Coordinates of C-alpha atoms in Angstrom, one line a residue:
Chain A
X1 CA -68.8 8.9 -2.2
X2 CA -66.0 8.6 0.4
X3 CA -63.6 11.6 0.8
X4 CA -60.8 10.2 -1.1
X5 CA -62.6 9.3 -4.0
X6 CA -63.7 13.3 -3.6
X7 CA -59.8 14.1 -3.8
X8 CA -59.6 11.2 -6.9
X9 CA -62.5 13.6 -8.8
X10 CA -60.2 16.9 -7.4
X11 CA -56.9 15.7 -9.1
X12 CA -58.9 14.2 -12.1
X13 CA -61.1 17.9 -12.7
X14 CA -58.3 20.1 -12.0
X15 CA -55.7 18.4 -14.6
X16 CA -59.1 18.6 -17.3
X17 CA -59.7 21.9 -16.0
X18 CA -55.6 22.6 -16.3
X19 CA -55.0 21.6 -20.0
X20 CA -58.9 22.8 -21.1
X21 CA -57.1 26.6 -19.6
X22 CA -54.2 26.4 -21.8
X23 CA -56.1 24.7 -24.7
X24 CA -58.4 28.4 -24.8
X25 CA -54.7 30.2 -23.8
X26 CA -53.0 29.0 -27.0
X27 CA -56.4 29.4 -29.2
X28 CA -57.0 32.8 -28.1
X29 CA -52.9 33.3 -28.4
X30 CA -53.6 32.5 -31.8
X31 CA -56.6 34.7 -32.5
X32 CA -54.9 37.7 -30.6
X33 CA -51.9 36.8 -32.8
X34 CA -53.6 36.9 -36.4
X35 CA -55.6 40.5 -34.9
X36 CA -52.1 42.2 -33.8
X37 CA -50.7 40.9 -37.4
X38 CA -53.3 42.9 -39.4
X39 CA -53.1 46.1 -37.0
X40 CA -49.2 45.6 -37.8
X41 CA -49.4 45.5 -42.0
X42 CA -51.7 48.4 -41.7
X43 CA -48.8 50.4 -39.8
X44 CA -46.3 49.4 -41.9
X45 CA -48.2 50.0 -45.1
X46 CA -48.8 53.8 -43.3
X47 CA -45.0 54.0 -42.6
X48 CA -44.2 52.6 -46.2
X49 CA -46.5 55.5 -47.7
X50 CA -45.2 57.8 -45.2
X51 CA -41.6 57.5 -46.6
X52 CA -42.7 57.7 -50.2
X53 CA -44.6 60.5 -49.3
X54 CA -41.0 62.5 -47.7
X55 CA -39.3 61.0 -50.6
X56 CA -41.9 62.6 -53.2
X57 CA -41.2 66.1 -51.3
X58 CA -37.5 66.2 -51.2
X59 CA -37.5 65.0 -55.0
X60 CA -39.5 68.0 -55.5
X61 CA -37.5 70.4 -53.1
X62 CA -34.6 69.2 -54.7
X63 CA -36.0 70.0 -58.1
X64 CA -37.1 73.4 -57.2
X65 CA -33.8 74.2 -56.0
X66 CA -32.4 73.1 -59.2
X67 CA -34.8 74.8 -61.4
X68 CA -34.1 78.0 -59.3
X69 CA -30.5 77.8 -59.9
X70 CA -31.1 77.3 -63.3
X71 CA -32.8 80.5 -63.3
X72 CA -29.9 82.1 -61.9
X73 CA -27.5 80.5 -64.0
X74 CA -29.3 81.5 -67.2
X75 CA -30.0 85.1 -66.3
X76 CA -26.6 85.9 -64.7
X77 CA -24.5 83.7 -66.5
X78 CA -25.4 81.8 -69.8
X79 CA -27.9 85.3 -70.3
X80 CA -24.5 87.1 -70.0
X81 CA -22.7 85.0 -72.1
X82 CA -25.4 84.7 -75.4
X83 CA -25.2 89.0 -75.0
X84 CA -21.3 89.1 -75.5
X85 CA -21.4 86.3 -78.4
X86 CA -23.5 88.6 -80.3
X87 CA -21.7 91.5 -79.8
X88 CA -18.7 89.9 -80.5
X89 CA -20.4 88.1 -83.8
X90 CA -21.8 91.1 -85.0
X91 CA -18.3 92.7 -85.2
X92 CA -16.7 92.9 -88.6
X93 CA -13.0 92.1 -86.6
X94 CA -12.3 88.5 -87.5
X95 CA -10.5 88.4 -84.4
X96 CA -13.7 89.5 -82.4
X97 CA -15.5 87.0 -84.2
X98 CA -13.2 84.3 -83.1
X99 CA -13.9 85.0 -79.8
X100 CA -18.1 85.4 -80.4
X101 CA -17.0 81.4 -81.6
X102 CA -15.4 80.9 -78.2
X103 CA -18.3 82.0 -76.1
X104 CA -20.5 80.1 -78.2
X105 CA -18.7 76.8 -77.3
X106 CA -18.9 78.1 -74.0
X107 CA -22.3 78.6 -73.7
X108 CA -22.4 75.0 -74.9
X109 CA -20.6 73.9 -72.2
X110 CA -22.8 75.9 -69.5
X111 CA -26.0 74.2 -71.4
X112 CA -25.0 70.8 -71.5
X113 CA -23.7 70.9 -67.5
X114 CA -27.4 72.7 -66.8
X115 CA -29.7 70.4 -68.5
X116 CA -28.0 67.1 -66.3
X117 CA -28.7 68.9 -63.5
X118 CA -32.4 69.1 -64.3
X119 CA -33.2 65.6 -63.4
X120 CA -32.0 63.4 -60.4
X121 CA -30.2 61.4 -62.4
X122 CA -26.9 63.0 -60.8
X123 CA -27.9 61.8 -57.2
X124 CA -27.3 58.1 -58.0
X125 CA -23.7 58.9 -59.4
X126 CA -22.6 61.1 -57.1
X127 CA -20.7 59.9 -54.0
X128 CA -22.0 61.5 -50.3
X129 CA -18.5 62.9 -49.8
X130 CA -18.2 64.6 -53.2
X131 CA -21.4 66.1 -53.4
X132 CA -20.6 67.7 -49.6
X133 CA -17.0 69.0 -50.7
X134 CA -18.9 70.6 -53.5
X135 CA -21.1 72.3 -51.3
X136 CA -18.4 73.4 -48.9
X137 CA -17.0 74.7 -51.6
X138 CA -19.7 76.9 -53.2
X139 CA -19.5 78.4 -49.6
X140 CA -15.8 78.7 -49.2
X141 CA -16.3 80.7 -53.1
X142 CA -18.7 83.2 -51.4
X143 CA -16.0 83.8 -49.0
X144 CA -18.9 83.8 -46.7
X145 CA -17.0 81.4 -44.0
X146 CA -14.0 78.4 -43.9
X147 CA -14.6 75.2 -44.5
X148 CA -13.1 72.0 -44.1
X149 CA -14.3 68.1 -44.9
X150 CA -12.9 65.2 -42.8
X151 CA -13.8 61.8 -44.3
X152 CA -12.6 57.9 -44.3
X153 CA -12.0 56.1 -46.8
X154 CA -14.1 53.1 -46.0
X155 CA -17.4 55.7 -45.2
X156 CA -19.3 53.9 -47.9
X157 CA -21.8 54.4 -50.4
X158 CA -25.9 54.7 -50.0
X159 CA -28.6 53.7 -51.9
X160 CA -30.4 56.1 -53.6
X161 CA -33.5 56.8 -51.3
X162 CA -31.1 57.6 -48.5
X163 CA -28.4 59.2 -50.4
X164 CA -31.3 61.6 -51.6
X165 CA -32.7 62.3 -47.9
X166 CA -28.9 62.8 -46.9
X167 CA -28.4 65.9 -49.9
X168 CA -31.6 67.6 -48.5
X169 CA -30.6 67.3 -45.1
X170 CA -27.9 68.0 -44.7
X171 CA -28.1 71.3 -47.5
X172 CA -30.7 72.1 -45.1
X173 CA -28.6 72.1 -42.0
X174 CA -25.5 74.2 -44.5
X175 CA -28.3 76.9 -45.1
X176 CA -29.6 77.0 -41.6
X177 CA -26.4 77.4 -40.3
X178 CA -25.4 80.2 -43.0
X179 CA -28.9 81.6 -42.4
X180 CA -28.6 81.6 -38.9
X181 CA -25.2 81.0 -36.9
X182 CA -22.2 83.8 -38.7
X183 CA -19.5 81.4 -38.6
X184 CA -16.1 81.7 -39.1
X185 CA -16.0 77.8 -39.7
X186 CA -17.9 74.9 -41.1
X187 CA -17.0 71.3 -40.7
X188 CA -18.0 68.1 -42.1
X189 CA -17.3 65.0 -40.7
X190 CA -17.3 61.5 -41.9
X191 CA -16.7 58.9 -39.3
X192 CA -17.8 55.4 -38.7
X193 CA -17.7 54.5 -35.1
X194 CA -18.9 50.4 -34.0
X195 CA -21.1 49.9 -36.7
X196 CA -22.6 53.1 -37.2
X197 CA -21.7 55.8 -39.7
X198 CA -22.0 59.7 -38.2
X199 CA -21.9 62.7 -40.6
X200 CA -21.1 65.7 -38.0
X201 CA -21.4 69.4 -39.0
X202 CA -20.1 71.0 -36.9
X203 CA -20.0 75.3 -36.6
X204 CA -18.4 77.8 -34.7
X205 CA -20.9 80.3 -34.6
X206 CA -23.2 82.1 -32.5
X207 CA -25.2 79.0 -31.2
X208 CA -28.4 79.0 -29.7
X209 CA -30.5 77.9 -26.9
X210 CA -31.7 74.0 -28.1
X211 CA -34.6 74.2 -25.6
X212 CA -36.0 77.1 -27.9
X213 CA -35.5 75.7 -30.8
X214 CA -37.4 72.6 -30.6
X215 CA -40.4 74.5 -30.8
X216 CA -39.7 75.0 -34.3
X217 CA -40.8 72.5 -37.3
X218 CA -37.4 73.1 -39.0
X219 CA -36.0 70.5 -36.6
X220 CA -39.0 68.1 -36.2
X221 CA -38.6 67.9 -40.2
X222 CA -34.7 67.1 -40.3
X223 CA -35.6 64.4 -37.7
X224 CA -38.1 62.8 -39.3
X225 CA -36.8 62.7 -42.4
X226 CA -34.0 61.3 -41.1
X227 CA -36.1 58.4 -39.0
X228 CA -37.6 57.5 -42.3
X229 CA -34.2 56.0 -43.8
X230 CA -33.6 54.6 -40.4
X231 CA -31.7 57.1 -39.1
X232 CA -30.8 59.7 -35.9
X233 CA -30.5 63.4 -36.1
X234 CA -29.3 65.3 -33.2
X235 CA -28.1 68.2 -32.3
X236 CA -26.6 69.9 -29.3
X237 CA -25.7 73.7 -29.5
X238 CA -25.1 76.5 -27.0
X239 CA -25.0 80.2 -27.2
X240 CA -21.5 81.5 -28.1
X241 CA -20.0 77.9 -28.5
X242 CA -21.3 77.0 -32.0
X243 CA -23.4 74.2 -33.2
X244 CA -23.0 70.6 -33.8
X245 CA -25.7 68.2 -35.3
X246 CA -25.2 64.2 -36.3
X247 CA -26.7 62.1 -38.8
X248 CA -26.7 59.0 -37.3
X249 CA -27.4 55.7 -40.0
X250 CA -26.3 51.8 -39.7
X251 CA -23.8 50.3 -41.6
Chain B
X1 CA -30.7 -13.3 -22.9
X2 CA -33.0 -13.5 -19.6
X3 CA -36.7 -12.3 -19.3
X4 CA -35.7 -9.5 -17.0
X5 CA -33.6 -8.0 -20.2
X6 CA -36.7 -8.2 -22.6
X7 CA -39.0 -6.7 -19.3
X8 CA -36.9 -3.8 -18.9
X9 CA -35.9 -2.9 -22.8
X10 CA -39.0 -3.9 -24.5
X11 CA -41.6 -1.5 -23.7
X12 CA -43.9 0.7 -26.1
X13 CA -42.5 3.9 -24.5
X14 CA -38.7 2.8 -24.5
X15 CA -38.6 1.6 -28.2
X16 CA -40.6 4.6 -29.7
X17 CA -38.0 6.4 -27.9
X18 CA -34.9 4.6 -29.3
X19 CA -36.6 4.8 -32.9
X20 CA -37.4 9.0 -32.4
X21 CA -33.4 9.2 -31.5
X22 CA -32.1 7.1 -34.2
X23 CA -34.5 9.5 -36.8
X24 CA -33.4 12.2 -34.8
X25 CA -29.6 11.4 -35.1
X26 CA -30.0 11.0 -39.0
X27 CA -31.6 14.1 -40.2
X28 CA -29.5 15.9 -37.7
X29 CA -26.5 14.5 -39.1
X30 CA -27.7 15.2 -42.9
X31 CA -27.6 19.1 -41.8
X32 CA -24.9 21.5 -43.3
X33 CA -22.3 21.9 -40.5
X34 CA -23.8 25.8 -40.3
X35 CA -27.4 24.9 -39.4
X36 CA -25.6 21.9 -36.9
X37 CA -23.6 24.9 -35.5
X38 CA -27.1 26.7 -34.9
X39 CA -28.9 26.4 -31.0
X40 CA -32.4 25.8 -32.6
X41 CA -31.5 22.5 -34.3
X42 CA -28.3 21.4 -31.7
X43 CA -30.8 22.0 -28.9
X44 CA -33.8 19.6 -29.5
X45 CA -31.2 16.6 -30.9
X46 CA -29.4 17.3 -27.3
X47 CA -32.5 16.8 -25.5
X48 CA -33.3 13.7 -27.7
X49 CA -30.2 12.0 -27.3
X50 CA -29.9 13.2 -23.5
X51 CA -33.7 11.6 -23.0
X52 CA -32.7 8.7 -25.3
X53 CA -29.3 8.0 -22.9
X54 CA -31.2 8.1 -19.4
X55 CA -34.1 6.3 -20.7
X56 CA -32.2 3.7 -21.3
X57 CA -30.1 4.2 -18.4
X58 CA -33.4 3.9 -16.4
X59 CA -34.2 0.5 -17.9
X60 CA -30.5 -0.9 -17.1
X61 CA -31.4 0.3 -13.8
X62 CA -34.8 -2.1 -13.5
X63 CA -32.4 -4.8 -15.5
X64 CA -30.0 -5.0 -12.9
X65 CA -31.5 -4.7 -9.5
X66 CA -28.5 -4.7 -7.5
X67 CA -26.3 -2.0 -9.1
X68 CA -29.9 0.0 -8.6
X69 CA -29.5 -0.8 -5.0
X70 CA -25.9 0.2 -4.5
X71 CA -26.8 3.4 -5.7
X72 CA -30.2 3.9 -3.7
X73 CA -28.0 2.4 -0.3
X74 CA -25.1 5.2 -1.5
X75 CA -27.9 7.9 -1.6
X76 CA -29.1 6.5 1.8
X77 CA -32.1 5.3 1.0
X78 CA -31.6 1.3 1.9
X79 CA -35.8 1.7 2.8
X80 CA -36.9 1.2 -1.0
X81 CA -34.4 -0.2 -2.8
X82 CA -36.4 -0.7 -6.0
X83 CA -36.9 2.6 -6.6
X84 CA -35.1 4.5 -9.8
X85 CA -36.5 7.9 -8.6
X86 CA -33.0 9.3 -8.5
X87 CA -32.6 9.0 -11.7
X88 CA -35.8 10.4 -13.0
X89 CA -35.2 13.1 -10.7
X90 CA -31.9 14.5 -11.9
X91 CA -32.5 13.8 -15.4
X92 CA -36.5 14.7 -16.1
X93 CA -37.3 17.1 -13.6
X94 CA -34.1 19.1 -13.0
X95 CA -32.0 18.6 -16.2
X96 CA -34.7 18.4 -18.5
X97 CA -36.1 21.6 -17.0
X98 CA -33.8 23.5 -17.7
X99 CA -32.7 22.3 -21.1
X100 CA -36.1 23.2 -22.1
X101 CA -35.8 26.2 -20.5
X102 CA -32.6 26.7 -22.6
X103 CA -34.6 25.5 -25.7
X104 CA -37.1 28.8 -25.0
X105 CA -34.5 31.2 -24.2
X106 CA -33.7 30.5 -27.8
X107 CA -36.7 31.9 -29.5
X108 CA -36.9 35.3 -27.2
X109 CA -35.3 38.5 -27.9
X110 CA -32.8 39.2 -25.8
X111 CA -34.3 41.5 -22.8
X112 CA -36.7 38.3 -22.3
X113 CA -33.5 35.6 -22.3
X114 CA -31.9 37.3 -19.6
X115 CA -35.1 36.6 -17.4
X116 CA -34.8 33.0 -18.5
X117 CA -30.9 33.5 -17.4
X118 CA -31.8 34.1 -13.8
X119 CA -35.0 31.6 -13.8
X120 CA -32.0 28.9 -14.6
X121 CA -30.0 30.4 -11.7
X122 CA -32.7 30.2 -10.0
X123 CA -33.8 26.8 -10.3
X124 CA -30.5 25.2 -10.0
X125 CA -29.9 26.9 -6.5
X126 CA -33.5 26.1 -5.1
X127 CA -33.4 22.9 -6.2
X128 CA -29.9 21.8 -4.8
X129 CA -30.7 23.7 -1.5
X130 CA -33.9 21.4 -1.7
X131 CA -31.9 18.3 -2.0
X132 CA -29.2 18.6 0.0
X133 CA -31.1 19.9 2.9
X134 CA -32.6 16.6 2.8
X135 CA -36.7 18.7 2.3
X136 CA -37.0 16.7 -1.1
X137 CA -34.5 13.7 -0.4
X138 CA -32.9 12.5 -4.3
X139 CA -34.3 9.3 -4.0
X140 CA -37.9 10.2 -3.6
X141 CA -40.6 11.8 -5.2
X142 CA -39.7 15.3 -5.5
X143 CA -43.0 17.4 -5.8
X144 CA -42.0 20.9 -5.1
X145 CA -38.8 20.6 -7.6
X146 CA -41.3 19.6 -10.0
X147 CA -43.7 22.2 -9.1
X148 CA -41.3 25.0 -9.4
X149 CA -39.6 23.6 -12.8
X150 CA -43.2 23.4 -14.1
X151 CA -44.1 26.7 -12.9
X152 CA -41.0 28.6 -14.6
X153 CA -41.2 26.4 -18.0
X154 CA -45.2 28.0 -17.8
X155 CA -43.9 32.0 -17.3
X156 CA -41.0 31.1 -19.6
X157 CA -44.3 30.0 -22.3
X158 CA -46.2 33.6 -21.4
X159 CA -42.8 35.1 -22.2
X160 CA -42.9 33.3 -25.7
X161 CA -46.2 34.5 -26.2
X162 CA -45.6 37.3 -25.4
X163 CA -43.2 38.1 -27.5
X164 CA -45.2 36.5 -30.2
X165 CA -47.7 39.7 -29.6
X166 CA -45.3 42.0 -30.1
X167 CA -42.4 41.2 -31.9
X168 CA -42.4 42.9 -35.6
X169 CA -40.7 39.3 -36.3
X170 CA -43.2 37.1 -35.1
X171 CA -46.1 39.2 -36.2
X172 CA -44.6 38.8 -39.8
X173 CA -45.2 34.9 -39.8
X174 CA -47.8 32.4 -39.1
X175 CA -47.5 30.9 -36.0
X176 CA -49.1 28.0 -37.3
X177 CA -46.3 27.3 -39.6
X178 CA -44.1 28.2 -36.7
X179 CA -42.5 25.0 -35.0
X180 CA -41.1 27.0 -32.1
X181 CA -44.7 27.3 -31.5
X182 CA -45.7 24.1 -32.1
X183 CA -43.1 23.2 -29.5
X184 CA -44.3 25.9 -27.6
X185 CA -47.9 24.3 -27.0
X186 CA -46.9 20.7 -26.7
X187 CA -44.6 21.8 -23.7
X188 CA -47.3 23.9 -22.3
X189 CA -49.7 21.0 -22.2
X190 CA -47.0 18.1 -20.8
X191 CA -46.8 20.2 -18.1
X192 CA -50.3 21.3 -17.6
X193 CA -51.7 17.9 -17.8
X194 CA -49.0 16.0 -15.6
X195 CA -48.7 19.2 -13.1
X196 CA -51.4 18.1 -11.1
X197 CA -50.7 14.6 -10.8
X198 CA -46.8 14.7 -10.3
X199 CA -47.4 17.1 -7.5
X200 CA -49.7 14.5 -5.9
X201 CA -48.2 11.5 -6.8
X202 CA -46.8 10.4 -3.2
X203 CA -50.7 10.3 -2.3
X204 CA -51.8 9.0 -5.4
X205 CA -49.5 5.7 -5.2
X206 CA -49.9 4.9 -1.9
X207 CA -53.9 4.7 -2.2
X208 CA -54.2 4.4 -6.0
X209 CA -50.9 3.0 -7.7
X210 CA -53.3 1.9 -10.8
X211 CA -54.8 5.1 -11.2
X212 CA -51.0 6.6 -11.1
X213 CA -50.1 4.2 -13.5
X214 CA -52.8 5.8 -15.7
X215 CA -51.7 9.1 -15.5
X216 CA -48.4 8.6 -16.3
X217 CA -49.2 7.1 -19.3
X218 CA -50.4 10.8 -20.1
X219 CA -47.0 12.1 -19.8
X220 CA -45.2 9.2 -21.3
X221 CA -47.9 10.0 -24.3
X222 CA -46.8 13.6 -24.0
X223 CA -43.0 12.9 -24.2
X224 CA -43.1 11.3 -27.2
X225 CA -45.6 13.9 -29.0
X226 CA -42.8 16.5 -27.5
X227 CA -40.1 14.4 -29.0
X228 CA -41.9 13.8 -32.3
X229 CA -41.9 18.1 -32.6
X230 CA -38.4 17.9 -32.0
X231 CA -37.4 15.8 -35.0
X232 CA -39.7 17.8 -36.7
X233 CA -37.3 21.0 -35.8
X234 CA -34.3 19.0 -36.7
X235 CA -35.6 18.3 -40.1
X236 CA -37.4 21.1 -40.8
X237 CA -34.8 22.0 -43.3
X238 CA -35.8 19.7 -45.5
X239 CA -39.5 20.6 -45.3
X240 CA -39.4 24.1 -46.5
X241 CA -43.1 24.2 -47.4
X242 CA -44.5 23.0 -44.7
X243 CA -42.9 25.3 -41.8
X244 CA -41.9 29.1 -41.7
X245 CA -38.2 30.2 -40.7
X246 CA -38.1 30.7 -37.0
X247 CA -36.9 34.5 -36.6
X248 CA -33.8 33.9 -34.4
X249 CA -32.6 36.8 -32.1
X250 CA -28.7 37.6 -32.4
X251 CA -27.6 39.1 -29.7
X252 CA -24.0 40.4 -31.0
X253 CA -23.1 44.2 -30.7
X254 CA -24.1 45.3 -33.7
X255 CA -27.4 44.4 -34.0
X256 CA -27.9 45.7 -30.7
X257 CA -27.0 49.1 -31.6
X258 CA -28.7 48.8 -34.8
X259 CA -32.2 48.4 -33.1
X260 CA -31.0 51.1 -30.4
X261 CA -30.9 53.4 -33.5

């Protein structure tokens, strides 16, 4: 063999040896491929059940709440209410009885507005910004702090799941801050700035240290919950200055 | 018409050509105006009518031997006056290049497109600085262009791979069904199996012009396999069964601040 027919075999090998390399590269691409794919629908099945699993919690968190109120509201109010109708029926005044008749209807009222709030039925036709001016309200009637609610018109609606995660965060972040932060002000806002639609609540309290904080799971949860609808919670706060937090979600 | 005409147009390579652009041209043109508008099917009927034009222009060239000389003797090169290497140099090594380079860019998300950005910057000035500081003259064989255009459509390949690793996207289809993919490998091997035979091709004619001969027939093999998976993109449409959707990256504001969130 002469050395140019040695370079011949050279050329001849290496282009073999060339497309045999990327024959395994795309084979084993493909193999790598199918492997990653699996590993990928297990996470997202994880992730899926993760997010039913939050859901399942606040449903039931929400439904405690409720069921507490309803407590309160038959004790202290409807309770209240049934006491006076009987006095008043029991009377041998027509006019007293008249009024027994009044609180009856009443009561009816009270029961009828109670047992809708016993299942979540209310959450799908309730609009974000109606249920939060509600809320600020109930605190404004406490005459615990101010409020004040800031929203545009084209903030949109949410589906269910993520209107649901919305109610128990942000009610959590309303009793945090009542819990913890003595305002004289709370504020809601509802802005939508390139793309992205921001829910700020924003206090004027005490404030705190956010590096201390984070230690806690109060926060971790709010985060997570929100990550689970897609979301971004954050929060920024100093001592003295008041708090703010975001809910971050697409459009 | 003279002998020269049917030497020059009539050649396996040339007409499976013409007939892969004509097919090309119709299912391309039977595509609602919004998929015509879209890079993924716009792209591969560019390169097909952009191989179909110099092809052809390439055979004029052997047709008529003296406007192939005015050009070589305008280039400077009055030594080999047969030669069309010019031509296949601008138009398959350079422009080709990078519109396959451009085809790739297509089916990355967009940290990975601006690599392929600067790898077409990149190219264009290394490869005129090459040619106009007379290291790879026009009008000759131009291995280190080819080298270099081969080399960045391989890393541009890893980056499609890679991507098809990790993108949630990719990992929710079947690259198999994929025809980005297809494309993909076909490319990968053109330039594999003609890499190291275009780089030594200078050698290779001057002692064995019918062993060079056979080794280009690999590449002209090659091109029209390439070309055939380029129809196949253009119609795809109209095979829904038989390929997946290609997950297309957008790269408009809002989407990027969707995924930053």
């Amino acid at each position: 063999m002469n050395p140019t027919e040695d370079q011949i075999y050279v050329i001849i090998f290496s282009t073999l040896f060339l497309g045999g390399l990327m024959s395994t590269f795309v084979v084993a691409m493909v193999f790598i491929h199918r492997q990653r794919q699996a590993q990928n629908r297990q996470k997202m099945d994880q992730i899926k059940s993760e997010h039913e699993k939050t859901l399942l919690n606040i449903e039931n968190e929400i439904q405690q709440d409720t069921l507490s109120q309803v407590g309160r509201e038959l004790h202290d109010n409807i309770g209240q209410l049934l006491s006076l109708a009987k006095l008043y029926l029991n009377s041998a005044k027509p006019e007293k009885q008249a009024e027994g008749k009044e609180y009856l209807n009443q009561i009816i009222q009270e029961v009828r507005g109670l047992s809708k709030s016993l299942n979540l039925d209310w959450v799908e036709s309730i609009r974000l910004e109606e249920f939060i001016g509600q809320q600020l309200e109930k605190i404004k009637s406490t005459e615990h702090c101010d409020t004040k609610l800031e929203a545009i018109e084209s903030f949109g609606s949410f589906p269910k799941d993520q209107k649901l995660v919305l109610i128990r965060v942000i009610q959590e972040c309303l009793n945090n801050t009542l819990k913890h932060a003595n305002p004289n002000l709370i504020e809601i806002k509802l802005l939508k700035e390139k793309g992205i639609r921001k829910i700020q609540i924003i206090d004027d309290g005490k404030g705190f240290d956010t590096r201390e904080a984070s230690n806690g799971s109060g926060m971790f949860n709010l985060k997570k919950r929100m990550e689970t609808i897609g979301g971004k919670f954050s929060l920024s706060s100093e001592i003295g200055k008041g708090t703010r937090i975001e809910l971050l979600l697409p459009d | 018409m003279d002998s020269r005409f049917f030497q020059a147009f009539v050649d396996w390579y040339l007409i499976s050509i013409d007939i892969l652009f004509v097919l090309g041209f119709i299912y391309f043109f039977k595509l609602p105006k919004d998929k015509r508008a879209n890079s993924f099917y716009w792209l591969p009927f560019l390169i097909l009518t952009f191989t179909f034009i110099y092809e052809n222009f390439g055979a004029y060239t052997n047709y008529n031997f003296e406007f192939k000389a005015r050009v070589n003797a305008f280039l400077g090169n009055t030594e080999f006056p047969n030669y069309n290497l010019w031509l296949y140099n601008i138009a398959n090594k350079q422009i080709k290049t990078i519109l396959y380079l451009f085809l790739i860019k297509t089916w990355l998300e967009p940290p990975k497109k601006r690599i392929i950005n600067w790898m077409i910057i990149g190219f264009l000035i290394i490869t005129q600085f090459l040619q106009f500081s007379g290291i790879e003259p026009i009008y000759l064989n131009q291995p280190i262009i080819f080298a270099i255009g081969a080399n960045m459509v391989l890393v541009a390949s890893g980056l499609y791979f890679m991507g098809m690793m990790t993108n949630e996207k990719y990992l929710a289809t079947n690259p198999l069904r994929l025809l980005s993919f297809w494309m993909m490998t076909f490319m990968l091997f053109t330039y594999s199996l003609t890499y190291i035979a275009s780089v030594s091709l200078t050698y290779l004619y001057t002692n064995y012009p019918t062993l060079v001969i056979s080794l280009f027939q690999i590449d002209l093999a090659m091109g029209i396999l390439n070309k055939l998976i380029l129809i196949m993109a253009i119609a795809s449409p109209k095979f829904p069964n038989l390929f997946e959707e290609e997950p297309i990256f957008d790269t408009n504001e809002s989407l990027d601040i969707q995924s930053s969130l």
